[in-house]
Amino acid sequence: MIRVVLVDDQALMRAGFRALLDAEDGIEVVGEAGDGEEGVRLVRARLPDVVLMDVQMPGVSGIEATRRIAADPDLARVRVVILTNYGLDEYVFEALRAGASGFLLKDSEPEDLLAGIAVVARGDALLSPSVTRRLIGEFVARPPDRATAPGLEGLTPREREVTALAARGLTNEEIATHMVVSPFTAKTHVSRAMIKLGARDRAQLVVFAYESGLVTARGHGAGPAPSYERGEVPARIRTRC
């Protein structure tokens, strides 16, 4: 059973999500909150698997609420999915930096929402397919922020390589094929890189890779996938990083 908390300042929106989720076997809505501060208190009390978090709310925003959840060791197993009306914008970038495991548009199809909850509950990162290409384009268009990015010096060459491949959208199986290793070995390298960088999940690993400058690209924008300077692996557009 996947336990879900809904945090949105619009009661009608929460009611719609609850009706959809309550009708689904294997998902239980364990609470609702109308703002970020109430949402954090509810998450601490109910310990859900997944939080559906509105990005913009009065008072404590979804970004700040996500940051508080991600910073609480007692909530390490809680995953936050940001809900937005506007697609990719600065709020989404800040939410990913704050510790969100991904985001979805509020007008996503019901099956996409349900699938997304399942993906995040498994510990994978969720990036809405309709905006993932733009997300990658925006990251590579920005200069690396090495002042705030975690240091990569502690990573082994293999761990740096798998971090770069994960940032380009490859699954563990595809990383294994590229590196000519077993999927288990690829997963181990990814897990160790996440631990060393303090990444809660693969979504944060992607953020770290771009912000540190480990992955850069020639060209950017929402058009064709960028051409990478390192390696031959093209950007992949997937719901799972």
PDB file of N, CA and C in Angstrom, residues 11 15 24 52 59 66 71-72 76 94 100 102 110 132 134 141 153 157 162 170 175 178 180 209 218 222 238:
ATOM      1  N   ALA A  11      -8.884  23.561  -2.166  1.00  0.00           N
ATOM      2  CA  ALA A  11      -9.641  22.416  -1.652  1.00  0.00           C
ATOM      3  C   ALA A  11     -10.231  21.587  -2.785  1.00  0.00           C
ATOM      4  N   ALA A  15      -9.648  17.630  -3.465  1.00  0.00           N
ATOM      5  CA  ALA A  15     -10.776  16.706  -3.550  1.00  0.00           C
ATOM      6  C   ALA A  15     -10.699  15.870  -4.819  1.00  0.00           C
ATOM      7  N   GLU A  24      -8.226   3.881  -6.396  1.00  0.00           N
ATOM      8  CA  GLU A  24      -7.150   3.039  -6.908  1.00  0.00           C
ATOM      9  C   GLU A  24      -6.704   2.034  -5.857  1.00  0.00           C
ATOM     10  N   LEU A  52       2.248  14.643  -2.615  1.00  0.00           N
ATOM     11  CA  LEU A  52       1.935  15.443  -3.790  1.00  0.00           C
ATOM     12  C   LEU A  52       1.852  16.888  -3.323  1.00  0.00           C
ATOM     13  N   GLY A  59       2.041  31.671   2.418  1.00  0.00           N
ATOM     14  CA  GLY A  59       2.774  31.268   3.617  1.00  0.00           C
ATOM     15  C   GLY A  59       3.994  30.451   3.239  1.00  0.00           C
ATOM     16  N   THR A  66       9.197  21.358   0.897  1.00  0.00           N
ATOM     17  CA  THR A  66      10.017  20.263   0.378  1.00  0.00           C
ATOM     18  C   THR A  66      11.397  20.290   1.003  1.00  0.00           C
ATOM     19  N   ALA A  71      15.339  17.824   4.607  1.00  0.00           N
ATOM     20  CA  ALA A  71      16.379  18.045   5.608  1.00  0.00           C
ATOM     21  C   ALA A  71      16.141  17.266   6.902  1.00  0.00           C
ATOM     22  N   ASP A  72      14.983  16.660   7.040  1.00  0.00           N
ATOM     23  CA  ASP A  72      14.641  15.948   8.273  1.00  0.00           C
ATOM     24  C   ASP A  72      15.055  14.483   8.160  1.00  0.00           C
ATOM     25  N   ALA A  76      13.543  10.584   5.785  1.00  0.00           N
ATOM     26  CA  ALA A  76      14.436  10.230   4.684  1.00  0.00           C
ATOM     27  C   ALA A  76      13.760   9.351   3.627  1.00  0.00           C
ATOM     28  N   GLU A  94      14.009  25.095  -8.439  1.00  0.00           N
ATOM     29  CA  GLU A  94      14.263  25.252  -7.011  1.00  0.00           C
ATOM     30  C   GLU A  94      13.734  24.069  -6.224  1.00  0.00           C
ATOM     31  N   ALA A 100      13.031  17.584  -4.124  1.00  0.00           N
ATOM     32  CA  ALA A 100      11.902  16.892  -4.739  1.00  0.00           C
ATOM     33  C   ALA A 100      12.402  15.763  -5.635  1.00  0.00           C
ATOM     34  N   GLY A 102      10.791  14.782  -8.251  1.00  0.00           N
ATOM     35  CA  GLY A 102      10.315  15.016  -9.601  1.00  0.00           C
ATOM     36  C   GLY A 102       9.093  15.904  -9.579  1.00  0.00           C
ATOM     37  N   PRO A 110      -4.835  11.012 -15.719  1.00  0.00           N
ATOM     38  CA  PRO A 110      -4.897  10.236 -14.468  1.00  0.00           C
ATOM     39  C   PRO A 110      -3.921   9.067 -14.434  1.00  0.00           C
ATOM     40  N   THR A 132      10.602  17.012 -19.955  1.00  0.00           N
ATOM     41  CA  THR A 132      11.955  16.556 -19.626  1.00  0.00           C
ATOM     42  C   THR A 132      12.987  17.118 -20.595  1.00  0.00           C
ATOM     43  N   ARG A 134      12.913  19.936 -22.146  1.00  0.00           N
ATOM     44  CA  ARG A 134      13.147  21.324 -21.777  1.00  0.00           C
ATOM     45  C   ARG A 134      13.968  21.427 -20.505  1.00  0.00           C
ATOM     46  N   ALA A 141      21.968  24.944 -20.518  1.00  0.00           N
ATOM     47  CA  ALA A 141      22.107  26.323 -20.967  1.00  0.00           C
ATOM     48  C   ALA A 141      22.693  27.213 -19.879  1.00  0.00           C
ATOM     49  N   GLU A 153      35.136  15.616  -6.006  1.00  0.00           N
ATOM     50  CA  GLU A 153      36.482  15.053  -5.837  1.00  0.00           C
ATOM     51  C   GLU A 153      36.460  13.670  -5.202  1.00  0.00           C
ATOM     52  N   PRO A 157      36.581   7.482 -10.705  1.00  0.00           N
ATOM     53  CA  PRO A 157      36.302   7.694 -12.130  1.00  0.00           C
ATOM     54  C   PRO A 157      35.041   6.971 -12.595  1.00  0.00           C
ATOM     55  N   VAL A 162      29.200   7.124 -14.190  1.00  0.00           N
ATOM     56  CA  VAL A 162      27.793   6.734 -14.066  1.00  0.00           C
ATOM     57  C   VAL A 162      26.922   7.932 -13.691  1.00  0.00           C
ATOM     58  N   LEU A 170      19.971   7.924 -18.770  1.00  0.00           N
ATOM     59  CA  LEU A 170      20.079   6.479 -18.950  1.00  0.00           C
ATOM     60  C   LEU A 170      19.627   5.731 -17.705  1.00  0.00           C
ATOM     61  N   ILE A 175      23.118   2.082 -18.618  1.00  0.00           N
ATOM     62  CA  ILE A 175      24.455   2.402 -18.120  1.00  0.00           C
ATOM     63  C   ILE A 175      25.336   1.156 -18.150  1.00  0.00           C
ATOM     64  N   HIS A 178      26.428   0.456 -21.701  1.00  0.00           N
ATOM     65  CA  HIS A 178      27.428   1.427 -22.144  1.00  0.00           C
ATOM     66  C   HIS A 178      28.799   1.159 -21.533  1.00  0.00           C
ATOM     67  N   VAL A 180      29.764  -1.732 -20.224  1.00  0.00           N
ATOM     68  CA  VAL A 180      30.090  -3.158 -20.352  1.00  0.00           C
ATOM     69  C   VAL A 180      30.306  -3.773 -18.960  1.00  0.00           C
ATOM     70  N   ALA A 209      24.963  16.809 -11.157  1.00  0.00           N
ATOM     71  CA  ALA A 209      25.819  16.609 -12.322  1.00  0.00           C
ATOM     72  C   ALA A 209      25.887  17.856 -13.187  1.00  0.00           C
ATOM     73  N   ARG A 218      27.031  21.466 -25.884  1.00  0.00           N
ATOM     74  CA  ARG A 218      27.076  22.501 -26.898  1.00  0.00           C
ATOM     75  C   ARG A 218      25.662  22.675 -27.413  1.00  0.00           C
ATOM     76  N   ALA A 222      14.822  24.296 -26.024  1.00  0.00           N
ATOM     77  CA  ALA A 222      13.775  23.290 -25.990  1.00  0.00           C
ATOM     78  C   ALA A 222      13.668  22.529 -27.299  1.00  0.00           C
ATOM     79  N   ARG A 238      12.865  10.330 -20.645  1.00  0.00           N
ATOM     80  CA  ARG A 238      12.196   9.237 -19.945  1.00  0.00           C
ATOM     81  C   ARG A 238      11.517   9.776 -18.703  1.00  0.00           C
TER      82      ARG A 238
END
